[in-house]
CSV table of C-alpha atoms (C1' of nucleotides) in Angstrom, one decimal:
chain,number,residue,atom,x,y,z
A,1,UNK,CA,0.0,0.0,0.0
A,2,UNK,CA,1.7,3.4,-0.9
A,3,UNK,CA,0.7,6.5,0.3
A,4,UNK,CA,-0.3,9.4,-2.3
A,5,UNK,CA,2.2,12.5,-1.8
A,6,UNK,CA,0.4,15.1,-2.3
A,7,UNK,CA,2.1,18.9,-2.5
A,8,UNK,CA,1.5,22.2,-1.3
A,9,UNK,CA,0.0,23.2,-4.9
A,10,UNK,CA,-3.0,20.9,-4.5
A,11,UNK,CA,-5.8,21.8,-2.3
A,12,UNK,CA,-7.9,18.9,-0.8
A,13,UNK,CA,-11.4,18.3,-2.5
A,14,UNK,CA,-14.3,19.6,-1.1
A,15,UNK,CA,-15.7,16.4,-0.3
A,16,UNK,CA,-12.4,15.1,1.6
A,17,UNK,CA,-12.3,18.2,3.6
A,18,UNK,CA,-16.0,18.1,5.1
A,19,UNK,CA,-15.5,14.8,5.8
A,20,UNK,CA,-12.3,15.6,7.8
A,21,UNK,CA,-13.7,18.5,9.5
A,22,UNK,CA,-17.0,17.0,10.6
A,23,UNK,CA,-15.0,14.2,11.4
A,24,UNK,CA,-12.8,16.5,14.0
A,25,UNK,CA,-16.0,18.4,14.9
A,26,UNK,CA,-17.0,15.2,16.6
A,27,UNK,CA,-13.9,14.9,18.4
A,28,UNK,CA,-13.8,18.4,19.7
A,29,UNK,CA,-16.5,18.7,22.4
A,30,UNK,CA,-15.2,17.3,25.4
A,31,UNK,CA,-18.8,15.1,26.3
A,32,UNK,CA,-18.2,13.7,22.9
A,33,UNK,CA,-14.9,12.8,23.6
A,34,UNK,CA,-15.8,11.3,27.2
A,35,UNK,CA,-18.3,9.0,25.0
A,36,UNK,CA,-15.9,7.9,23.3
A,37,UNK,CA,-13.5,6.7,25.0
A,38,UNK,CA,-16.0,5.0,27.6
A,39,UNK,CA,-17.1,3.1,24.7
A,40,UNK,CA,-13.5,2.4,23.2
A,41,UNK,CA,-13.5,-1.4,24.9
A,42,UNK,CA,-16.9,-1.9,25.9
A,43,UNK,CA,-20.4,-1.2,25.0
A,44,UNK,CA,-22.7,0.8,27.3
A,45,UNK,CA,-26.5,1.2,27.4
A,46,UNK,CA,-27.5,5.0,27.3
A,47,UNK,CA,-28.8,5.6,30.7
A,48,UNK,CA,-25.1,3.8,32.0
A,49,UNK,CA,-23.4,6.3,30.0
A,50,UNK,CA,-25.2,8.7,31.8
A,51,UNK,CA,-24.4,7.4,35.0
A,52,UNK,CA,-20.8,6.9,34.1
A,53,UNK,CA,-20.4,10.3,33.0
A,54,UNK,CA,-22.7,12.0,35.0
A,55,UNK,CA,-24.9,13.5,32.0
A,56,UNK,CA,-28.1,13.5,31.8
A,57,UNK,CA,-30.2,11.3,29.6
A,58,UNK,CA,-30.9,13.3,27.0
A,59,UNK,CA,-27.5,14.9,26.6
A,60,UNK,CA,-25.6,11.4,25.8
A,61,UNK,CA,-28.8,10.7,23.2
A,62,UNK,CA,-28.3,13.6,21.7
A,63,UNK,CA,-24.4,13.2,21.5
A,64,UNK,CA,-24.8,9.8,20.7
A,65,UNK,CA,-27.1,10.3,17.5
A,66,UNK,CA,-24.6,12.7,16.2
A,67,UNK,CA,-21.8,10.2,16.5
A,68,UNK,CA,-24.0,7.5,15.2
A,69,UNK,CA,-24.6,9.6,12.0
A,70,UNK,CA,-20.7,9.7,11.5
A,71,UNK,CA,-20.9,6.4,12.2
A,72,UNK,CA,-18.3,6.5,15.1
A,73,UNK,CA,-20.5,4.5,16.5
A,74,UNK,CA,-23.0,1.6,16.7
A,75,UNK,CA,-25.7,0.2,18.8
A,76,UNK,CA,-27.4,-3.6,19.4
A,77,UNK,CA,-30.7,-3.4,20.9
A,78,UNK,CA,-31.3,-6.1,23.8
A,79,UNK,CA,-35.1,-5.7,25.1
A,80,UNK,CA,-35.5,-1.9,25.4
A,81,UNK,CA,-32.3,-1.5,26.2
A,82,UNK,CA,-29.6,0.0,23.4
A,83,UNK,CA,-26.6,-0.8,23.7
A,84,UNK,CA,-23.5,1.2,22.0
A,85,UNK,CA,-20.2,0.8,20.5
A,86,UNK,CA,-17.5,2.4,19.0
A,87,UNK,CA,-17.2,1.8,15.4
A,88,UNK,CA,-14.7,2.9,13.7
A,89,UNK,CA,-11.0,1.2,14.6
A,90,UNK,CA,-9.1,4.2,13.1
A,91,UNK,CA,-11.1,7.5,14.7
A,92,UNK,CA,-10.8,5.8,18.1
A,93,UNK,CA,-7.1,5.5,17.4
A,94,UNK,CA,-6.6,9.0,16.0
A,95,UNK,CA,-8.2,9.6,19.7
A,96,UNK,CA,-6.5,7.8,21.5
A,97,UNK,CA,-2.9,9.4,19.8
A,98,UNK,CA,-4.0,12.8,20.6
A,99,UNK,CA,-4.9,11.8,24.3
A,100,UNK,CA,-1.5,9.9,24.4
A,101,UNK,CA,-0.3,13.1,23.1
A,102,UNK,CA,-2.0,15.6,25.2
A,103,UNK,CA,-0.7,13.4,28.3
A,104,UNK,CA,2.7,14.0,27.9
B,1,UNK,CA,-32.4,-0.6,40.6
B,2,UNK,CA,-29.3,1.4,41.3
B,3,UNK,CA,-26.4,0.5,40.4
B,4,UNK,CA,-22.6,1.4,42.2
B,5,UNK,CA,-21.6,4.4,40.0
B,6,UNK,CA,-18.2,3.3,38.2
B,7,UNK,CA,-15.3,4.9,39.7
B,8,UNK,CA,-13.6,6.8,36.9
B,9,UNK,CA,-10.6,4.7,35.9
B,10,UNK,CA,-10.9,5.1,32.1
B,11,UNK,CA,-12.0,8.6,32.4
B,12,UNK,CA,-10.0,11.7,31.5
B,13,UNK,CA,-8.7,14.3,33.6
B,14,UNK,CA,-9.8,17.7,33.4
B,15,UNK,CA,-7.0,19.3,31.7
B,16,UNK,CA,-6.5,16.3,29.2
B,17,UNK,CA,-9.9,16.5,28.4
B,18,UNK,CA,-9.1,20.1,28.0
B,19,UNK,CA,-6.5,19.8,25.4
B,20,UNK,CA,-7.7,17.1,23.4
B,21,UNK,CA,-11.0,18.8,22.6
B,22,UNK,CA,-9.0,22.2,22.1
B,23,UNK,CA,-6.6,20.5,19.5
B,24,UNK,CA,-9.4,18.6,17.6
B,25,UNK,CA,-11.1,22.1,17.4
B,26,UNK,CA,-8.4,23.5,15.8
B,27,UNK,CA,-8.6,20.8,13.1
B,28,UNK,CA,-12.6,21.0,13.1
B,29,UNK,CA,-12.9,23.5,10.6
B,30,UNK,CA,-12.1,24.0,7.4
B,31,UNK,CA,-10.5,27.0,7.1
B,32,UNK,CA,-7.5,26.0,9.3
B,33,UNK,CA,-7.4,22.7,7.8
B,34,UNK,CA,-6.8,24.1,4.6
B,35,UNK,CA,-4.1,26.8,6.4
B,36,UNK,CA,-2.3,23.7,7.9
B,37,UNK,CA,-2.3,21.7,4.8
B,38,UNK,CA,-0.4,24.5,3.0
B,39,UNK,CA,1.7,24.6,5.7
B,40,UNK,CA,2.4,20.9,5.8
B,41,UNK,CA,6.0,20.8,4.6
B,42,UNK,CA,6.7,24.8,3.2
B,43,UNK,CA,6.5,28.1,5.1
B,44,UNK,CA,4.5,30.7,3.9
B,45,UNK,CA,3.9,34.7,4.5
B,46,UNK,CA,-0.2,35.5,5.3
B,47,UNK,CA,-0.5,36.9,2.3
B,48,UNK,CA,0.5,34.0,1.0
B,49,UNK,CA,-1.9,31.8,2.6
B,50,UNK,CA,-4.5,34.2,1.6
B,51,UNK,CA,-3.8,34.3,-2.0
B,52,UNK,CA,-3.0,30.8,-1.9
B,53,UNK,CA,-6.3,29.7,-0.5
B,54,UNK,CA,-8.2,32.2,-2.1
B,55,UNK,CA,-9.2,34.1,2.3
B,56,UNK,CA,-9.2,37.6,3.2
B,57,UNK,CA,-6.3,38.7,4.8
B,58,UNK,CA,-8.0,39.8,8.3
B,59,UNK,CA,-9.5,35.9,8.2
B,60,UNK,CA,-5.7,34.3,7.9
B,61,UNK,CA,-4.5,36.5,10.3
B,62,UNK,CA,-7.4,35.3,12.9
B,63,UNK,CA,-7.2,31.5,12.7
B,64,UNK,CA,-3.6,32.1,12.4
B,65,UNK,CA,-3.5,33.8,15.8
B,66,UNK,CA,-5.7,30.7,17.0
B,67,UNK,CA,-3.2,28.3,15.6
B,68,UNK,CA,-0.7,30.0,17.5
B,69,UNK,CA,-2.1,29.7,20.6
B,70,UNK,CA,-2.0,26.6,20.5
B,71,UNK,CA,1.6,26.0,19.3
B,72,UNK,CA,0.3,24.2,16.2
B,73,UNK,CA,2.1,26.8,14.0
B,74,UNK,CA,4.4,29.4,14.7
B,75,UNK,CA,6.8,32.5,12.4
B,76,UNK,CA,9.5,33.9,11.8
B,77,UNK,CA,9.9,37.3,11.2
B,78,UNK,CA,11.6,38.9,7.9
B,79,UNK,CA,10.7,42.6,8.0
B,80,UNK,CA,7.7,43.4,7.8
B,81,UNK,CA,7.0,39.8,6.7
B,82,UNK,CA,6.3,36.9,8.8
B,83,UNK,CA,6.6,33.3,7.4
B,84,UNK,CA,4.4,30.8,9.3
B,85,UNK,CA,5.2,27.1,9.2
B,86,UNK,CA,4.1,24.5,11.1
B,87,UNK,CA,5.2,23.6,15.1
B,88,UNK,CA,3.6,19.6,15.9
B,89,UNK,CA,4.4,17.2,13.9
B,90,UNK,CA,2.6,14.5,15.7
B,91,UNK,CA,-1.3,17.1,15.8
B,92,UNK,CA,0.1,17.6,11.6
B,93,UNK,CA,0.4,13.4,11.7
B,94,UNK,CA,-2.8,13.2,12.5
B,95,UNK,CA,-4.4,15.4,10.3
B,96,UNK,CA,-3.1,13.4,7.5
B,97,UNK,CA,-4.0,10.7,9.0
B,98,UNK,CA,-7.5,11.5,9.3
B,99,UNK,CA,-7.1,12.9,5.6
B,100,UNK,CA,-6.0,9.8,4.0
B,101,UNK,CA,-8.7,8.0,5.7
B,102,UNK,CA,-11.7,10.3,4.1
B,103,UNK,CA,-9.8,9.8,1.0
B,104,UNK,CA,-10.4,6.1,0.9
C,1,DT,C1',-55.1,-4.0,27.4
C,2,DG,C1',-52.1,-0.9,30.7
C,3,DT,C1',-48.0,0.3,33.2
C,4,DA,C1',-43.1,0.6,33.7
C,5,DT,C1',-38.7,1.2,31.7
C,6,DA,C1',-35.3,2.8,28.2
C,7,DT,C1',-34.4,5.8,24.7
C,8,DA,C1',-35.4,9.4,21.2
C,9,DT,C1',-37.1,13.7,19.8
C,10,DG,C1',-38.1,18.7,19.3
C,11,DA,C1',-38.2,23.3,21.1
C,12,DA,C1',-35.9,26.8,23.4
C,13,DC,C1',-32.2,29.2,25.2
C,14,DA,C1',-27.4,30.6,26.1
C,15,DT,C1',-23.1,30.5,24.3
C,16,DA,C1',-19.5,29.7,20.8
C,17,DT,C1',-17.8,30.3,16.4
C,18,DC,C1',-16.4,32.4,12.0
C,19,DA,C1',-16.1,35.8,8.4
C,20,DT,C1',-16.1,40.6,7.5
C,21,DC,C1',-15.2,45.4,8.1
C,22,DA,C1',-12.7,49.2,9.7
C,23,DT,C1',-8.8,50.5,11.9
C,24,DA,C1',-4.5,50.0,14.5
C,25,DT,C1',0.3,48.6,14.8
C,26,DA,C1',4.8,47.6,13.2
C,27,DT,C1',8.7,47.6,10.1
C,28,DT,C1',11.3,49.4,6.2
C,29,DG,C1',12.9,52.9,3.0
C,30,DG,C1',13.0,57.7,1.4
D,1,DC,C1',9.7,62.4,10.0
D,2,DC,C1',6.4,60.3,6.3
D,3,DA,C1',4.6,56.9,3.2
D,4,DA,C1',4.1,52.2,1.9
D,5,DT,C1',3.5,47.5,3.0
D,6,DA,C1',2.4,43.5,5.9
D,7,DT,C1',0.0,42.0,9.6
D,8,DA,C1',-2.9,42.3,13.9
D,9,DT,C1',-6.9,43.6,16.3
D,10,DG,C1',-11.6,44.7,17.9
D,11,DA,C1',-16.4,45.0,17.0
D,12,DT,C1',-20.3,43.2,14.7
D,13,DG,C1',-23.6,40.0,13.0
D,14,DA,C1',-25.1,35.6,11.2
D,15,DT,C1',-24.9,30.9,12.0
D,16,DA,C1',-23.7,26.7,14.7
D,17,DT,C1',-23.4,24.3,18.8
D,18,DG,C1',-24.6,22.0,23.3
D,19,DT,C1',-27.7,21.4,27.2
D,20,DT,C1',-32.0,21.3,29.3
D,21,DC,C1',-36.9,20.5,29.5
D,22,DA,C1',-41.0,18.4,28.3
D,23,DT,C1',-42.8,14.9,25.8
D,24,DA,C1',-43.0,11.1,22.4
D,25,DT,C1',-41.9,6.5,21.1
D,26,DA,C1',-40.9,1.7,21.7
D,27,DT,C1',-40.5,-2.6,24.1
D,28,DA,C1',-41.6,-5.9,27.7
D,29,DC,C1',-44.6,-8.0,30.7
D,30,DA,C1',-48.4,-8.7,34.0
DNA sequence: TGTATATATGAACATATCATCATATATTGG
DNA sequence: CCAATATATGATGATATGTTCATATATACA
C-alpha cells in the first residue's frame, strides 16, 4: 500500500475536507470525547453512560445520534435496552494518539 | 435498581480532556485545515496563505492567531514579513491521517 | 389492554464560532 | 519624519453548537 504524496499546490477536494472537518468536529466537544473513549473497549447502554459520566439522559442521546450519524458509533438493541459501540478502529485511534499526546 | 456508579478509571482528567478537545477544534474547521495543509511541509507569508487559498487577509491572520495559541504553527519574522510554518508534527500526523482515511 | 422502563425527539435558550469590516500597529525605506 | 507595505486587532452580526426541559416512542410483561 503506498501512500499518495500530495504537495502544497493541490488543495484537498471539497468532499475530503468536510468529511475531515466534521469528522474533528465530533472529536472536539469534550462530552463527545468522554463518550468515546467510555465506549472504546466496551459497550454501554445509554442511561449507563449517563451514569458513568454524569450527563443527563438526553445529553448522551443527543451526542450519541450525532456520532452515530458519523458512524463512530453503533448500537445492538437487547429488550428496550440500546446498547453502544465504538465503530470505527481508526477515529478511536486518531483519539487515543491525541490523548496519548496531550498526556505527555 | 441502582447500580454502584463506576469509579472513573478510564475517564480523562480535566485538563487532558481540555487539550484534546481544544486540539481537535483547531482541526474541526475548514479553514485551518486548509491553512495547515499549506503549511504541511513549506512556510508561507499570510498573504500568501490568503492568495493561496483564495481568504481575506483579516480571516488568515485570525485563525492564524488561534493556531498559534495553540503552538500548532508558529513564524518567523523577515521585516515586515512573517513566514508561518508549522510547530507539531505529531497534531500535523494526524491530520493526514484522518485525511487519508476520508480519501479512501 | 395498561404500566413501567429505556431511549429518542423537538423546542428553546445561552453560548461559541467564524467571516467581514474598519482600523490599529509595526517595520522598512526615502 | 512620512509613506508604503504587511500584519494584527476589535467590533459586529449571522450561524452553529450544546444542554435542558418536556414529551413522544418503543418494548416488555403482567
Amino acid at each position: 500500500m503506498e501512500k499518495e504524496v500530495q504537495t502544497n499546490t493541490h488543495e484537498l477536494d471539497e468532499e475530503t475536507l468536510f468529511v475531515v472537518s466534521q469528522t474533528f468536529k465530533a472529536l472536539g466537544d469534550p462530552t463527545r470525547i468522554r463518550i468515546l473513549n467510555l465506549l472504546c473497549c466496551e459497550e454501554y447502554s445509554v442511561n449507563d453512560i449517563a451514569e458513568a459520566l454524569n450527563l443527563g439522559q438526553s445529553t448522551v442521546s443527543h451526542q450519541l445520534r450525532f456520532l452515530k450519524n458519523l458512524r463512530l458509533v453503533k448500537f445492538r438493541r437487547e429488550g428496550t435496552t440500546l446498547y453502544y459501540s465504538s465503530d470505527d478502529d481508526h477515529i478511536m485511534n486518531l483519539l487515543h494518539q491525541a490523548i496519548d499526546h496531550a498526556k505527555h
